[in-house]
Amino acid sequence: MNIEKTVRSLELRGFKVSRFATGEQAADYLAQALKGQTVGIGGSKTVEQIGLYDKLEEGKAFWHWKLPGDATYASAASADTYLTGANAISEDGEILNIDGRGNRLAGQLFGHKKVYIVSSVAKICPDFTSALYRARNTAATENALRFPYDTPCKIDGKCHDCRSPQRICNALVVLWGPMMGMEAEVVLIDETLGM
Ligand code: SF4
């Protein structure tokens, strides 16, 4: 994994990149940067592990992992800023995310002033092919374990591109650069975090 190459590639594509040694430092940075703003948060083990939610201003952060329900999804969708994790990042600076509901994908594409993509350097893969493999066979399969669903990946930990009605992988978004009219910052953390 070539972290320096990945940072250069992300910056060449127009992403701002901030790098931290620990998740705690990243959470402190984000909490400071997000002061005074409303924040929508997509499902992200990394965001959960760094303890960011508890550092955000009360009543300004909308995360369905903390308060499930349609009202939370709606508030997150219209928040000033959106936070998401990444399923994989290629050394060429492509950011991959798979989603079942689509709120996390929509949030990084439209409707906010800025999106933060919070990721461990452990998600970095040499190229697009290996990044897609990681997104499907590591991130998605581990994510499937969180649900009481009947999907084949829960048996052997591999993606079978299943046709289960409970499939959690319904769309893939690859960010090649920040979307027009929306800043995008990648917050890279030198710890192994997330799925
Ligand atoms: S087997 Fe189905 S639910 Fe599991 S990772 Fe693959 S597409 Fe997603």
Tab-separated table of N, CA and C in Angstrom, residues 43-157:
chain	number	residue	atom	x	y	z
A	43	GLY	N	-23.900	5.437	7.352
A	43	GLY	CA	-23.433	4.289	8.116
A	43	GLY	C	-21.928	4.120	7.932
A	44	SER	N	-21.186	4.123	9.022
A	44	SER	CA	-19.732	4.009	8.913
A	44	SER	C	-19.159	3.493	10.218
A	45	LYS	N	-18.565	2.315	10.133
A	45	LYS	CA	-17.911	1.739	11.310
A	45	LYS	C	-16.747	2.623	11.751
A	46	THR	N	-16.053	3.200	10.772
A	46	THR	CA	-14.906	4.054	11.099
A	46	THR	C	-15.357	5.267	11.907
A	47	VAL	N	-16.412	5.925	11.441
A	47	VAL	CA	-16.920	7.093	12.170
A	47	VAL	C	-17.338	6.683	13.583
A	48	GLU	N	-17.933	5.505	13.691
A	48	GLU	CA	-18.328	5.016	15.024
A	48	GLU	C	-17.099	4.788	15.901
A	49	GLN	N	-16.072	4.150	15.321
A	49	GLN	CA	-14.903	3.781	16.126
A	49	GLN	C	-14.100	4.989	16.611
A	50	ILE	N	-14.100	6.073	15.839
A	50	ILE	CA	-13.292	7.223	16.274
A	50	ILE	C	-14.044	8.079	17.295
A	51	GLY	N	-15.293	7.742	17.574
A	51	GLY	CA	-16.030	8.439	18.639
A	51	GLY	C	-16.419	9.862	18.289
A	52	LEU	N	-16.610	10.113	17.004
A	52	LEU	CA	-16.886	11.493	16.583
A	52	LEU	C	-18.251	11.997	17.044
A	53	TYR	N	-19.251	11.136	16.952
A	53	TYR	CA	-20.634	11.600	17.201
A	53	TYR	C	-20.756	12.312	18.546
A	54	ASP	N	-20.140	11.758	19.557
A	54	ASP	CA	-20.261	12.339	20.898
A	54	ASP	C	-19.532	13.668	21.028
A	55	LYS	N	-18.690	13.994	20.060
A	55	LYS	CA	-17.958	15.267	20.094
A	55	LYS	C	-18.663	16.353	19.285
A	56	LEU	N	-19.720	15.983	18.573
A	56	LEU	CA	-20.440	16.963	17.754
A	56	LEU	C	-21.476	17.683	18.599
A	57	GLU	N	-21.865	18.871	18.150
A	57	GLU	CA	-22.818	19.676	18.915
A	57	GLU	C	-24.177	18.978	18.984
A	58	GLU	N	-24.760	19.013	20.161
A	58	GLU	CA	-26.044	18.350	20.379
A	58	GLU	C	-27.125	18.962	19.487
A	59	GLY	N	-27.897	18.097	18.862
A	59	GLY	CA	-29.005	18.558	18.020
A	59	GLY	C	-28.601	18.950	16.613
A	60	LYS	N	-27.293	18.866	16.317
A	60	LYS	CA	-26.841	19.275	14.976
A	60	LYS	C	-26.359	18.106	14.135
A	61	ALA	N	-26.248	16.931	14.742
A	61	ALA	CA	-25.760	15.762	14.005
A	61	ALA	C	-26.900	14.759	13.832
A	62	PHE	N	-27.052	14.255	12.602
A	62	PHE	CA	-28.156	13.349	12.287
A	62	PHE	C	-27.590	12.037	11.764
A	63	TRP	N	-27.715	11.018	12.579
A	63	TRP	CA	-27.131	9.712	12.251
A	63	TRP	C	-28.127	8.615	12.610
A	64	HIS	N	-28.533	7.861	11.619
A	64	HIS	CA	-29.544	6.808	11.845
A	64	HIS	C	-28.993	5.675	12.709
A	65	TRP	N	-27.666	5.570	12.856
A	65	TRP	CA	-27.111	4.558	13.770
A	65	TRP	C	-27.381	4.948	15.221
A	66	LYS	N	-27.625	6.230	15.471
A	66	LYS	CA	-27.914	6.697	16.828
A	66	LYS	C	-29.403	6.901	17.036
A	67	LEU	N	-30.086	7.391	16.007
A	67	LEU	CA	-31.527	7.623	16.110
A	67	LEU	C	-32.185	7.115	14.820
A	68	PRO	N	-32.551	5.813	14.801
A	68	PRO	CA	-33.115	5.250	13.575
A	68	PRO	C	-34.449	5.912	13.215
A	69	GLY	N	-34.705	5.970	11.922
A	69	GLY	CA	-36.013	6.477	11.501
A	69	GLY	C	-35.920	7.392	10.304
A	70	ASP	N	-37.059	7.539	9.617
A	70	ASP	CA	-37.091	8.340	8.387
A	70	ASP	C	-36.763	9.799	8.646
A	71	ALA	N	-37.150	10.317	9.819
A	71	ALA	CA	-36.879	11.723	10.106
A	71	ALA	C	-35.375	11.983	10.156
A	72	THR	N	-34.628	11.024	10.674
A	72	THR	CA	-33.163	11.179	10.728
A	72	THR	C	-32.576	11.147	9.332
A	73	TYR	N	-33.051	10.227	8.493
A	73	TYR	CA	-32.557	10.195	7.108
A	73	TYR	C	-32.824	11.535	6.420
A	74	ALA	N	-34.029	12.086	6.636
A	74	ALA	CA	-34.403	13.344	5.977
A	74	ALA	C	-33.536	14.496	6.482
A	75	SER	N	-33.296	14.557	7.785
A	75	SER	CA	-32.463	15.633	8.337
A	75	SER	C	-31.024	15.496	7.857
A	76	ALA	N	-30.537	14.262	7.777
A	76	ALA	CA	-29.169	14.040	7.294
A	76	ALA	C	-29.040	14.475	5.834
A	77	ALA	N	-30.087	14.207	5.057
A	77	ALA	CA	-30.033	14.524	3.620
A	77	ALA	C	-30.007	16.023	3.364
A	78	SER	N	-30.498	16.806	4.301
A	78	SER	CA	-30.551	18.255	4.078
A	78	SER	C	-29.552	19.011	4.961
A	79	ALA	N	-28.645	18.283	5.585
A	79	ALA	CA	-27.665	18.928	6.469
A	79	ALA	C	-26.631	19.716	5.660
A	80	ASP	N	-25.979	20.673	6.328
A	80	ASP	CA	-24.941	21.463	5.658
A	80	ASP	C	-23.836	20.568	5.108
A	81	THR	N	-23.422	19.624	5.927
A	81	THR	CA	-22.249	18.805	5.620
A	81	THR	C	-22.609	17.328	5.773
A	82	TYR	N	-21.923	16.484	5.017
A	82	TYR	CA	-22.177	15.043	5.108
A	82	TYR	C	-20.876	14.303	5.381
A	83	LEU	N	-20.981	13.289	6.203
A	83	LEU	CA	-19.827	12.463	6.543
A	83	LEU	C	-20.081	11.023	6.119
A	84	THR	N	-19.113	10.434	5.470
A	84	THR	CA	-19.242	9.026	5.114
A	84	THR	C	-17.895	8.335	5.274
A	85	GLY	N	-17.903	7.028	5.321
A	85	GLY	CA	-16.663	6.279	5.266
A	85	GLY	C	-16.355	5.941	3.816
A	86	ALA	N	-15.396	5.061	3.627
A	86	ALA	CA	-15.074	4.553	2.283
A	86	ALA	C	-14.951	3.038	2.389
A	87	ASN	N	-15.417	2.335	1.378
A	87	ASN	CA	-15.220	0.883	1.346
A	87	ASN	C	-13.836	0.533	0.826
A	88	ALA	N	-13.326	1.401	-0.023
A	88	ALA	CA	-11.967	1.200	-0.549
A	88	ALA	C	-11.528	2.477	-1.258
A	89	ILE	N	-10.206	2.690	-1.293
A	89	ILE	CA	-9.621	3.810	-2.044
A	89	ILE	C	-8.466	3.240	-2.859
A	90	SER	N	-8.464	3.523	-4.141
A	90	SER	CA	-7.349	3.033	-4.966
A	90	SER	C	-6.176	4.013	-4.893
A	91	GLU	N	-4.997	3.501	-5.187
A	91	GLU	CA	-3.820	4.388	-5.179
A	91	GLU	C	-3.912	5.447	-6.270
A	92	ASP	N	-4.819	5.254	-7.225
A	92	ASP	CA	-5.066	6.280	-8.241
A	92	ASP	C	-6.067	7.328	-7.751
A	93	GLY	N	-6.543	7.187	-6.517
A	93	GLY	CA	-7.408	8.214	-5.929
A	93	GLY	C	-8.897	8.030	-6.172
A	94	GLU	N	-9.290	6.829	-6.586
A	94	GLU	CA	-10.723	6.544	-6.749
A	94	GLU	C	-11.283	6.083	-5.402
A	95	ILE	N	-12.463	6.620	-5.033
A	95	ILE	CA	-13.073	6.292	-3.734
A	95	ILE	C	-14.341	5.489	-4.001
A	96	LEU	N	-14.386	4.268	-3.444
A	96	LEU	CA	-15.491	3.355	-3.741
A	96	LEU	C	-16.382	3.159	-2.515
A	97	ASN	N	-17.684	3.170	-2.762
A	97	ASN	CA	-18.646	2.852	-1.714
A	97	ASN	C	-19.815	2.067	-2.294
A	98	ILE	N	-20.209	1.024	-1.599
A	98	ILE	CA	-21.384	0.209	-1.945
A	98	ILE	C	-22.447	0.484	-0.896
A	99	ASP	N	-23.699	0.482	-1.316
A	99	ASP	CA	-24.771	0.791	-0.368
A	99	ASP	C	-26.022	-0.009	-0.709
A	100	GLY	N	-26.831	-0.234	0.302
A	100	GLY	CA	-28.091	-0.937	0.087
A	100	GLY	C	-29.265	0.015	-0.035
A	101	ARG	N	-29.328	1.001	0.847
A	101	ARG	CA	-30.438	1.957	0.860
A	101	ARG	C	-30.163	3.148	-0.061
A	102	GLY	N	-28.892	3.573	-0.094
A	102	GLY	CA	-28.531	4.662	-0.992
A	102	GLY	C	-28.356	6.002	-0.310
A	103	ASN	N	-28.734	6.112	0.951
A	103	ASN	CA	-28.582	7.403	1.650
A	103	ASN	C	-27.117	7.824	1.716
A	104	ARG	N	-26.250	6.862	1.949
A	104	ARG	CA	-24.822	7.164	2.095
A	104	ARG	C	-24.220	7.575	0.742
A	105	LEU	N	-24.698	6.936	-0.315
A	105	LEU	CA	-24.199	7.281	-1.645
A	105	LEU	C	-24.737	8.636	-2.074
A	106	ALA	N	-26.035	8.857	-1.868
A	106	ALA	CA	-26.637	10.132	-2.261
A	106	ALA	C	-25.971	11.282	-1.518
A	107	GLY	N	-25.652	11.056	-0.248
A	107	GLY	CA	-25.081	12.113	0.578
A	107	GLY	C	-23.721	12.586	0.091
A	108	GLN	N	-22.978	11.696	-0.562
A	108	GLN	CA	-21.654	12.122	-1.034
A	108	GLN	C	-21.717	12.699	-2.447
A	109	LEU	N	-22.922	12.670	-3.039
A	109	LEU	CA	-23.049	13.138	-4.424
A	109	LEU	C	-23.722	14.498	-4.550
A	110	PHE	N	-24.649	14.826	-3.666
A	110	PHE	CA	-25.450	16.036	-3.896
A	110	PHE	C	-26.127	16.492	-2.597
A	111	GLY	N	-26.332	17.813	-2.536
A	111	GLY	CA	-27.204	18.354	-1.496
A	111	GLY	C	-26.500	18.932	-0.289
A	112	HIS	N	-25.170	18.959	-0.296
A	112	HIS	CA	-24.433	19.468	0.861
A	112	HIS	C	-23.348	20.439	0.398
A	113	LYS	N	-22.918	21.291	1.323
A	113	LYS	CA	-21.822	22.202	0.975
A	113	LYS	C	-20.501	21.443	0.891
A	114	LYS	N	-20.400	20.433	1.737
A	114	LYS	CA	-19.128	19.710	1.792
A	114	LYS	C	-19.367	18.275	2.233
A	115	VAL	N	-18.556	17.388	1.719
A	115	VAL	CA	-18.576	16.006	2.189
A	115	VAL	C	-17.189	15.654	2.727
A	116	TYR	N	-17.175	14.971	3.848
A	116	TYR	CA	-15.940	14.411	4.405
A	116	TYR	C	-15.991	12.897	4.226
A	117	ILE	N	-14.927	12.336	3.687
A	117	ILE	CA	-14.809	10.885	3.558
A	117	ILE	C	-13.744	10.441	4.551
A	118	VAL	N	-14.173	9.729	5.565
A	118	VAL	CA	-13.286	9.373	6.672
A	118	VAL	C	-12.842	7.927	6.479
A	119	SER	N	-11.543	7.713	6.365
A	119	SER	CA	-11.080	6.360	6.038
A	119	SER	C	-9.742	6.033	6.674
A	120	SER	N	-9.636	4.804	7.105
A	120	SER	CA	-8.341	4.253	7.511
A	120	SER	C	-7.462	4.044	6.273
A	121	VAL	N	-6.164	4.176	6.439
A	121	VAL	CA	-5.253	3.877	5.324
A	121	VAL	C	-5.321	2.392	4.945
A	122	ALA	N	-5.868	1.565	5.842
A	122	ALA	CA	-6.000	0.134	5.546
A	122	ALA	C	-6.965	-0.123	4.388
A	123	LYS	N	-7.739	0.867	4.005
A	123	LYS	CA	-8.688	0.693	2.884
A	123	LYS	C	-8.027	0.947	1.526
A	124	ILE	N	-6.771	1.364	1.548
A	124	ILE	CA	-6.089	1.693	0.292
A	124	ILE	C	-5.696	0.406	-0.445
A	125	CYS	N	-6.007	0.379	-1.730
A	125	CYS	CA	-5.705	-0.786	-2.572
A	125	CYS	C	-4.873	-0.330	-3.770
A	126	PRO	N	-4.080	-1.225	-4.356
A	126	PRO	CA	-3.166	-0.809	-5.424
A	126	PRO	C	-3.861	-0.204	-6.648
A	127	ASP	N	-5.019	-0.743	-7.015
A	127	ASP	CA	-5.667	-0.249	-8.239
A	127	ASP	C	-7.186	-0.406	-8.116
A	128	PHE	N	-7.893	-0.027	-9.184
A	128	PHE	CA	-9.360	-0.070	-9.120
A	128	PHE	C	-9.879	-1.499	-8.933
A	129	THR	N	-9.267	-2.437	-9.643
A	129	THR	CA	-9.753	-3.823	-9.570
A	129	THR	C	-9.663	-4.371	-8.147
A	130	SER	N	-8.524	-4.126	-7.500
A	130	SER	CA	-8.379	-4.630	-6.134
A	130	SER	C	-9.260	-3.837	-5.164
A	131	ALA	N	-9.494	-2.558	-5.469
A	131	ALA	CA	-10.379	-1.763	-4.616
A	131	ALA	C	-11.816	-2.276	-4.717
A	132	LEU	N	-12.231	-2.600	-5.930
A	132	LEU	CA	-13.591	-3.139	-6.094
A	132	LEU	C	-13.709	-4.485	-5.392
A	133	TYR	N	-12.658	-5.292	-5.497
A	133	TYR	CA	-12.666	-6.592	-4.819
A	133	TYR	C	-12.805	-6.384	-3.306
A	134	ARG	N	-12.060	-5.416	-2.786
A	134	ARG	CA	-12.140	-5.152	-1.348
A	134	ARG	C	-13.538	-4.681	-0.952
A	135	ALA	N	-14.092	-3.763	-1.738
A	135	ALA	CA	-15.414	-3.232	-1.411
A	135	ALA	C	-16.443	-4.349	-1.347
A	136	ARG	N	-16.318	-5.321	-2.263
A	136	ARG	CA	-17.328	-6.386	-2.321
A	136	ARG	C	-17.039	-7.515	-1.338
A	137	ASN	N	-15.761	-7.906	-1.248
A	137	ASN	CA	-15.444	-9.134	-0.506
A	137	ASN	C	-14.949	-8.912	0.914
A	138	THR	N	-14.697	-7.672	1.276
A	138	THR	CA	-14.334	-7.375	2.670
A	138	THR	C	-15.382	-6.453	3.295
A	139	ALA	N	-15.529	-5.257	2.719
A	139	ALA	CA	-16.424	-4.270	3.337
A	139	ALA	C	-17.876	-4.742	3.323
A	140	ALA	N	-18.358	-5.149	2.151
A	140	ALA	CA	-19.774	-5.528	2.052
A	140	ALA	C	-20.064	-6.804	2.836
A	141	THR	N	-19.174	-7.777	2.752
A	141	THR	CA	-19.438	-9.035	3.445
A	141	THR	C	-19.392	-8.851	4.970
A	142	GLU	N	-18.473	-8.012	5.434
A	142	GLU	CA	-18.439	-7.737	6.888
A	142	GLU	C	-19.652	-6.924	7.305
A	143	ASN	N	-20.082	-6.018	6.444
A	143	ASN	CA	-21.264	-5.217	6.735
A	143	ASN	C	-22.503	-6.119	6.831
A	144	ALA	N	-22.569	-7.126	5.965
A	144	ALA	CA	-23.727	-8.030	5.956
A	144	ALA	C	-23.893	-8.732	7.301
A	145	LEU	N	-22.789	-8.933	8.002
A	145	LEU	CA	-22.859	-9.617	9.301
A	145	LEU	C	-23.650	-8.818	10.334
A	146	ARG	N	-23.809	-7.515	10.098
A	146	ARG	CA	-24.530	-6.681	11.071
A	146	ARG	C	-26.040	-6.908	11.006
A	147	PHE	N	-26.499	-7.548	9.924
A	147	PHE	CA	-27.935	-7.664	9.706
A	147	PHE	C	-28.400	-9.112	9.862
A	148	PRO	N	-29.641	-9.284	10.298
A	148	PRO	CA	-30.162	-10.659	10.427
A	148	PRO	C	-30.701	-11.161	9.101
A	149	TYR	N	-29.898	-10.998	8.037
A	149	TYR	CA	-30.379	-11.309	6.700
A	149	TYR	C	-29.791	-12.617	6.211
A	150	ASP	N	-30.508	-13.203	5.263
A	150	ASP	CA	-30.108	-14.482	4.707
A	150	ASP	C	-29.368	-14.246	3.388
A	151	THR	N	-28.075	-13.961	3.494
A	151	THR	CA	-27.282	-13.744	2.274
A	151	THR	C	-26.108	-14.727	2.278
A	152	PRO	N	-25.703	-15.217	1.113
A	152	PRO	CA	-24.678	-16.272	1.069
A	152	PRO	C	-23.318	-15.843	1.603
A	153	CYS	N	-23.018	-14.552	1.559
A	153	CYS	CA	-21.714	-14.086	2.052
A	153	CYS	C	-21.549	-14.344	3.543
A	154	LYS	N	-22.663	-14.503	4.241
A	154	LYS	CA	-22.569	-14.746	5.686
A	154	LYS	C	-22.061	-16.147	5.990
A	155	ILE	N	-22.126	-17.025	4.990
A	155	ILE	CA	-21.671	-18.401	5.210
A	155	ILE	C	-20.166	-18.520	4.993
A	156	ASP	N	-19.657	-17.923	3.898
A	156	ASP	CA	-18.231	-18.119	3.604
A	156	ASP	C	-17.426	-16.825	3.519
A	157	GLY	N	-18.060	-15.673	3.808
A	157	GLY	CA	-17.311	-14.417	3.810
A	157	GLY	C	-16.922	-13.923	2.437
